[in-house]
XYZ file of N, CA and C in Angstrom:
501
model
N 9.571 14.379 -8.579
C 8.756 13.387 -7.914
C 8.347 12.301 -8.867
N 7.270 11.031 -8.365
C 7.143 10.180 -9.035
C 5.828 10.266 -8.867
N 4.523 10.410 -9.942
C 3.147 10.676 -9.452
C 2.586 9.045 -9.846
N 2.426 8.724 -8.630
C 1.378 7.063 -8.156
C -0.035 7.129 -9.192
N -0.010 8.160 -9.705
C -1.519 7.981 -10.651
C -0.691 7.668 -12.005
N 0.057 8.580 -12.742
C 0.457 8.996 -13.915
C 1.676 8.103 -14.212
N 2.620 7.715 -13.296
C 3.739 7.542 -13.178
C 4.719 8.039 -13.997
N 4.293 9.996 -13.783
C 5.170 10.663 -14.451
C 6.017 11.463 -13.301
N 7.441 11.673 -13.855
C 7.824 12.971 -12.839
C 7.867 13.767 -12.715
N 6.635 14.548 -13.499
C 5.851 15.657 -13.462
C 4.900 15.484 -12.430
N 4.712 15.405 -11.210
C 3.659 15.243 -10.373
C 2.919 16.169 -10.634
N 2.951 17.091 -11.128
C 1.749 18.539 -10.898
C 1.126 18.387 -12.053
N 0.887 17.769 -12.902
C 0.186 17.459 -14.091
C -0.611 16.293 -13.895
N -2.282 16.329 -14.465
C -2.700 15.230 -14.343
C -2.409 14.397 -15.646
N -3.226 12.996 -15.837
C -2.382 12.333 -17.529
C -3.059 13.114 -18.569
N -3.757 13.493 -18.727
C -3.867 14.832 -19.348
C -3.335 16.166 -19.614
N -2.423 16.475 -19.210
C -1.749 17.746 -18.982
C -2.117 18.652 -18.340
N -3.063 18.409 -17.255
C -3.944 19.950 -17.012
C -3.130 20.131 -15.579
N -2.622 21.263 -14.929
C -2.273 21.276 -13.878
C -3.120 20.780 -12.571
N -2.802 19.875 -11.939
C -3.908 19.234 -10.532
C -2.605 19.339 -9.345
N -1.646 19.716 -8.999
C -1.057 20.670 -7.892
C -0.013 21.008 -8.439
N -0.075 22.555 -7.963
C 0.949 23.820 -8.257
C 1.387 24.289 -7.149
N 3.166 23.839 -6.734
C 3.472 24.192 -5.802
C 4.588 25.261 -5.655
N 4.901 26.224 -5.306
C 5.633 27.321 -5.185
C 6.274 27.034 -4.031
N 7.828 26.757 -3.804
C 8.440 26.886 -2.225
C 9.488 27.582 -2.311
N 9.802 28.211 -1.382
C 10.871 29.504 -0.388
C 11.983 27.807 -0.241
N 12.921 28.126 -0.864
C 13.868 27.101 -1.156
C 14.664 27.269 0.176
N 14.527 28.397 0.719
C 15.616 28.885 2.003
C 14.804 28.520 3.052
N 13.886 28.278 3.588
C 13.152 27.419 3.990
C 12.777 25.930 3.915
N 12.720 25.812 2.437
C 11.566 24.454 1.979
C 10.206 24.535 2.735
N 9.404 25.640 2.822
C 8.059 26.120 2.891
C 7.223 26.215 1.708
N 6.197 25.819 1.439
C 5.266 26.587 0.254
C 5.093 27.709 0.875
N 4.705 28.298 -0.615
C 4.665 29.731 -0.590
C 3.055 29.536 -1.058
N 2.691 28.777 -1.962
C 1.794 28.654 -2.727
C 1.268 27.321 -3.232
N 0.120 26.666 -2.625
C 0.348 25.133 -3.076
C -1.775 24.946 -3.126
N -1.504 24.969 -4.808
C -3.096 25.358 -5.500
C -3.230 23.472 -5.860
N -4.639 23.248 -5.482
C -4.857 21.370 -6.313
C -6.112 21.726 -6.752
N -6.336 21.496 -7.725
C -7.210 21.953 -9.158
C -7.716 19.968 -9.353
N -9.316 20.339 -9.569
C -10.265 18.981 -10.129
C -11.016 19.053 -11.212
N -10.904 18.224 -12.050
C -11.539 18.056 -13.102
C -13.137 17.333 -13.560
N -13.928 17.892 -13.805
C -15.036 16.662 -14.615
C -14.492 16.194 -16.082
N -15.151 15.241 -16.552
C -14.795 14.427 -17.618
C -14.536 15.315 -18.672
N -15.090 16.817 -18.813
C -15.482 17.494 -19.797
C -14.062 18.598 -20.017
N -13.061 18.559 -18.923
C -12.301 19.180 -18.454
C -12.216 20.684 -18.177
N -13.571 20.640 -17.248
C -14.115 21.860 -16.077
C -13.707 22.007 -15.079
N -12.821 23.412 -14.636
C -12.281 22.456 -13.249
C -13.338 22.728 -12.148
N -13.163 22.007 -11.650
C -14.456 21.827 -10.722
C -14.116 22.825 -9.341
N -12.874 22.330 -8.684
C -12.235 23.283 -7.777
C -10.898 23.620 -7.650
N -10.617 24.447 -6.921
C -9.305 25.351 -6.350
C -8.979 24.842 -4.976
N -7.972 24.372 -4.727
C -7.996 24.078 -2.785
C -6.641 24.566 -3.051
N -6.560 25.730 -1.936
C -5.409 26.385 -1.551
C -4.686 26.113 -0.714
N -4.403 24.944 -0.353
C -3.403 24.414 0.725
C -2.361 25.095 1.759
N -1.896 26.128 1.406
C -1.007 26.979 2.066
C -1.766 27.944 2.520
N -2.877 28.871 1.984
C -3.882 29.430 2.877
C -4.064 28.866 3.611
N -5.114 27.672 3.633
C -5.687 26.855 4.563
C -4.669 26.687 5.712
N -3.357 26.468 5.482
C -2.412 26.188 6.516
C -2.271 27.280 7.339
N -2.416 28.385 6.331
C -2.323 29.757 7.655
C -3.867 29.839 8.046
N -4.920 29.361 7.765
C -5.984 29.503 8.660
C -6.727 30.406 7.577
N -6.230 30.742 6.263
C -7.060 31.350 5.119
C -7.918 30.792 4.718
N -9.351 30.747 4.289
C -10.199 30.168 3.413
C -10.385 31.119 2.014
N -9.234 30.331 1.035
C -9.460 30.949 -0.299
C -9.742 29.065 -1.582
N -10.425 28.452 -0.997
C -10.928 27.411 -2.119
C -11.658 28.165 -2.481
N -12.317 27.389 -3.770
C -12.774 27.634 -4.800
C -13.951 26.379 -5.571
N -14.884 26.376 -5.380
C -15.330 25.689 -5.488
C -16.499 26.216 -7.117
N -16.774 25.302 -8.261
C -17.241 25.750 -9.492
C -18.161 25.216 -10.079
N -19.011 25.708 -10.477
C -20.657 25.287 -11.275
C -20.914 25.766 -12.661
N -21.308 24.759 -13.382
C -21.346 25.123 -14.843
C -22.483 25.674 -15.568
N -23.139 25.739 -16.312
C -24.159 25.841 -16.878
C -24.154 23.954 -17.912
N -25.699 24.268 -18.591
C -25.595 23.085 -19.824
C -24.617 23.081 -20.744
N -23.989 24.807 -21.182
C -22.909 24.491 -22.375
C -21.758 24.453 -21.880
N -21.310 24.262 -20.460
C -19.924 24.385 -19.716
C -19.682 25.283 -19.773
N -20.280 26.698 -19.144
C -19.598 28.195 -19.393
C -20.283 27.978 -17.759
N -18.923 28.732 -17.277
C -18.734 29.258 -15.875
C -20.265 29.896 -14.947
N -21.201 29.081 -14.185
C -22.107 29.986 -13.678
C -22.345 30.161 -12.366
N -21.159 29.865 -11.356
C -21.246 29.800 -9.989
C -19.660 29.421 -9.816
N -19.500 29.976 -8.629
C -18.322 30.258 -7.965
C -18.733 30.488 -6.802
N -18.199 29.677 -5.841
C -18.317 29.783 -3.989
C -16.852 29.696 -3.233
N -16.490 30.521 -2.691
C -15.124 30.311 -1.961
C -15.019 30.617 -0.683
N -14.489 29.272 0.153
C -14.560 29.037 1.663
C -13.525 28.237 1.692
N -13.901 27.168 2.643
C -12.878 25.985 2.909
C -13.814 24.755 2.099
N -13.178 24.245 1.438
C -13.673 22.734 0.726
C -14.058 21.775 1.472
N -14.889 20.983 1.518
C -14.983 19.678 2.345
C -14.250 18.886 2.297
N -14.086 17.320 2.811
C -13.078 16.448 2.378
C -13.159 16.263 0.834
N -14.599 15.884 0.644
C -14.328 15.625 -0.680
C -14.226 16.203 -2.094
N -14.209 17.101 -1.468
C -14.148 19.135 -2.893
C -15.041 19.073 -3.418
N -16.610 18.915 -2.762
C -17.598 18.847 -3.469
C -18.315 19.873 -3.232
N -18.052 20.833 -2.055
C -19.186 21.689 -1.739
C -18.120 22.473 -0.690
N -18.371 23.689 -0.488
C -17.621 24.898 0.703
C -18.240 24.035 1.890
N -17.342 23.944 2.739
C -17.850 23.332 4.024
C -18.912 24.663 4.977
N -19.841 23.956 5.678
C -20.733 24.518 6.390
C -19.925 25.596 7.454
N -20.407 27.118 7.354
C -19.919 28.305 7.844
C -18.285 28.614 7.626
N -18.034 28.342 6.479
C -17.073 28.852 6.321
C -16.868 29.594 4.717
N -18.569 30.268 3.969
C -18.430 30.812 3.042
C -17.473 32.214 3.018
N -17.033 32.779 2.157
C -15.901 33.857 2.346
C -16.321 34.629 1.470
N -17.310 34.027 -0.084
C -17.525 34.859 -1.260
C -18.256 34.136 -1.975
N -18.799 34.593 -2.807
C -20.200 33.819 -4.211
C -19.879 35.009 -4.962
N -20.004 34.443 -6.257
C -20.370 35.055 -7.381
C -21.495 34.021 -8.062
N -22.266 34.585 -9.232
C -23.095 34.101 -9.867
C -23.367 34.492 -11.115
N -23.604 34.262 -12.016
C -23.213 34.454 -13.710
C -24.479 34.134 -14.519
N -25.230 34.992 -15.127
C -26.729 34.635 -16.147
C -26.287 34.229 -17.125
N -25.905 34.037 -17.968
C -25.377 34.159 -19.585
C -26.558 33.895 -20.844
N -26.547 34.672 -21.865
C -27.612 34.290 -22.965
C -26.856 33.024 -23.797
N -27.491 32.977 -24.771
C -27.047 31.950 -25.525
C -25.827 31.975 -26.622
N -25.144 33.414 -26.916
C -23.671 33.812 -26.856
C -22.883 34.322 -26.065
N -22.999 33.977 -24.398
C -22.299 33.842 -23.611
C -22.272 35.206 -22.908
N -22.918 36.080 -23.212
C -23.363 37.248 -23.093
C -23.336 37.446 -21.295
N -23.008 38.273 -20.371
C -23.860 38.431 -18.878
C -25.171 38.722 -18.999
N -26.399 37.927 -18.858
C -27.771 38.847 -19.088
C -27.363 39.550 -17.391
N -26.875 38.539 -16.327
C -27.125 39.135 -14.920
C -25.567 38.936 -14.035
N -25.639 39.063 -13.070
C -24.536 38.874 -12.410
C -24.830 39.316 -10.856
N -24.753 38.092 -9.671
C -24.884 38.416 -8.599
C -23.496 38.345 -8.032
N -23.391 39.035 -6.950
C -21.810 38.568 -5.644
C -22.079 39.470 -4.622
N -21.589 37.899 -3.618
C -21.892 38.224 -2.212
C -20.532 38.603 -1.500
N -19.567 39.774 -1.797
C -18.360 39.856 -1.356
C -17.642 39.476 -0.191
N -19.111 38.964 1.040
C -18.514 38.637 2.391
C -18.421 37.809 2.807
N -19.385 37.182 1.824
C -19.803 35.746 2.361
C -20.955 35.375 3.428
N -22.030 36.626 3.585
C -22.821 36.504 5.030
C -24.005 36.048 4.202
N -24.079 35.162 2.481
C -25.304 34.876 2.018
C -26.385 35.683 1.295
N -26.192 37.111 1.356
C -26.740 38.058 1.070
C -26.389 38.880 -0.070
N -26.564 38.695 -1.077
C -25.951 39.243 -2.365
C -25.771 40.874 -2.483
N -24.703 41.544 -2.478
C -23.851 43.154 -2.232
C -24.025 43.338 -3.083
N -24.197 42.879 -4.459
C -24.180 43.346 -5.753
C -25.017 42.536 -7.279
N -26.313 42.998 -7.110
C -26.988 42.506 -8.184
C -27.094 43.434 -9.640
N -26.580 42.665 -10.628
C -26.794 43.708 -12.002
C -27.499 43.068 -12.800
N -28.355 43.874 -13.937
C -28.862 43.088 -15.102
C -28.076 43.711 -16.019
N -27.595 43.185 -17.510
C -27.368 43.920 -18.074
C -27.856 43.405 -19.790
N -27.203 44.446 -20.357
C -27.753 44.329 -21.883
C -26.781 44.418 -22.903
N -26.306 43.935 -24.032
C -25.382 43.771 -24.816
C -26.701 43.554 -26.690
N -25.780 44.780 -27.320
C -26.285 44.942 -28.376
C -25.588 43.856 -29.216
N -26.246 43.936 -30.581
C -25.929 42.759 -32.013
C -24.363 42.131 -31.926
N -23.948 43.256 -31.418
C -22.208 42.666 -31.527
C -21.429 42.686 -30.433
N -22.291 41.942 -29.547
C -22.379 41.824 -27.810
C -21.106 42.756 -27.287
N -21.607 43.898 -27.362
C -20.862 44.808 -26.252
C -21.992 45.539 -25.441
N -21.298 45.012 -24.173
C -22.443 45.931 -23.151
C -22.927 47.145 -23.272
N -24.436 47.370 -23.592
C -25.022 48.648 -23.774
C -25.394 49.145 -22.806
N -25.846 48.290 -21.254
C -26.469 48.639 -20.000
C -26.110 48.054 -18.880
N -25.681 48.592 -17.815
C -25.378 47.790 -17.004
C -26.449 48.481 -15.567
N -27.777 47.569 -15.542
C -28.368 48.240 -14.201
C -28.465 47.511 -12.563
N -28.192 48.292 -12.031
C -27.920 47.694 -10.491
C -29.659 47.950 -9.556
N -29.619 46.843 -9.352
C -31.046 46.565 -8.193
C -30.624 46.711 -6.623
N -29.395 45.874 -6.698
C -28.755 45.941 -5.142
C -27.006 46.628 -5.509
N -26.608 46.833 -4.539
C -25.223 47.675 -4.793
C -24.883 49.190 -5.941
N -23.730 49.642 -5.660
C -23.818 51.185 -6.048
C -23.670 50.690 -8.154
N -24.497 52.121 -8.368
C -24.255 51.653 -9.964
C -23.239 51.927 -10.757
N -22.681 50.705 -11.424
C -21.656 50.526 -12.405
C -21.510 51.933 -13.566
N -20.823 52.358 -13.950
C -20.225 53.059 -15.412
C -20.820 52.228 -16.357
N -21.412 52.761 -17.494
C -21.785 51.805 -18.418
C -20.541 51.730 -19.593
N -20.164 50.599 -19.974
C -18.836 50.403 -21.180
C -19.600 51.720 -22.255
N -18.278 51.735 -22.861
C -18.484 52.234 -23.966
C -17.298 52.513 -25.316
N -17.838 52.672 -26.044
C -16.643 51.969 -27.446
C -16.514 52.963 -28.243
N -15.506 52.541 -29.216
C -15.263 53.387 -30.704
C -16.111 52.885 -32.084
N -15.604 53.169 -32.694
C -16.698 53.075 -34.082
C -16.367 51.766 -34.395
N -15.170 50.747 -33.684
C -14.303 49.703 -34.730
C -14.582 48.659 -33.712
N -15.158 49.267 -32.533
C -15.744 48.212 -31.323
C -14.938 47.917 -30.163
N -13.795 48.734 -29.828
C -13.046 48.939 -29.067
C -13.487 49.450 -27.998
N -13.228 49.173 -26.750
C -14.075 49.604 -25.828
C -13.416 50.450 -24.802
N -13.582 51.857 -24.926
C -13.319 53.079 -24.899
C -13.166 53.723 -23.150
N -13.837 53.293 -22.495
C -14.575 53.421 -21.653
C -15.354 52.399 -20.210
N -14.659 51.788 -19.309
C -14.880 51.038 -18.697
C -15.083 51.111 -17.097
N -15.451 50.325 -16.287
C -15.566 50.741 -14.459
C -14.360 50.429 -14.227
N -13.872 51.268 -13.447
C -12.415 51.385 -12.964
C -12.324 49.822 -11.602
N -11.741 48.984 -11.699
C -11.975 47.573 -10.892
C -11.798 48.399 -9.533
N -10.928 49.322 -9.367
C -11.074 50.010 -7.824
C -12.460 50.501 -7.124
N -13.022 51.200 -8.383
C -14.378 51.694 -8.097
C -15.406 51.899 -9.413
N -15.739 51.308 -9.489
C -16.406 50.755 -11.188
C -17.874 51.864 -10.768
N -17.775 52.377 -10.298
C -18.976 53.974 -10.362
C -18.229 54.605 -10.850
N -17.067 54.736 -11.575
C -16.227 55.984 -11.850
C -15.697 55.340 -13.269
């Protein structure tokens, strides 16, 4: 292709190099399979995810992203995007996450609303010793996590299984 911004024929690159659409197509078709458009702030955060080929089947998997002051990841909302990828459009949340971080990037907390009905399924606080490996992980709302745990060299020995992280 020929990209009208860049006037490169790399269309899926912005003039920066950062990917801003990634398209995957079923050549035996000429269908996407997969067609992701990624936004940037000045700082090069991406701001959102719009899944174009979900959306076409009637999926809401955007992605919409919030930073903290040092640009470390502290919000995540995924629905359908508005026109202008600024915000999940009204009733169509699908998922939230939410992210505390200390001042080495640490989780102090971590909320997520897995359904999207606004109501947070899973609240944790947790705690990370001198050489930030999680020492505690305690749950207020949702079932409680496995706490990590390591070797003498800081290897971490011991983790929640992503299927069922009580185990």
């Amino acid at each position: 292709g020929n990209d009208p911004d860049t006037g490169d024929i790399y269309y899926g690159l912005d003039r920066f190099g950062r990917i801003k659409d990634l398209t995957w197509r079923n050549f035996t078709s000429a269908n996407n399979v997969v067609r992701l458009q990624h936004g940037y702030d000045r700082a090069g955060n991406r701001l959102f995810r719009k899944d174009l080929a979900a959306n076409a089947a009637g999926q809401r998997f955007d992605e919409l992203y919030t930073y903290d002051g040092a640009y470390r990841l502290a919000f995540m909302r995924r629905g359908t995007l508005n026109a202008t990828n600024t915000a999940i459009a009204g009733g169509t949340l699908r998922a939230q996450q939410c992210f505390t971080l200390d001042s080495t990037g640490n989780w102090l907390g971590f909320r997520s609303d897995t359904n999207g009905d606004g109501t947070w399924d899973l609240v944790q606080s947790r705690t990370a010793n001198t050489v930030n490996e999680i020492t505690d992980i305690t749950n207020t709302t949702g079932a409680a996590w496995v706490d990590p745990a390591y070797n003498t060299v800081g290897n971490m020995t011991t983790l929640p299984q992503p299927a069922d992280p009580t185990k």
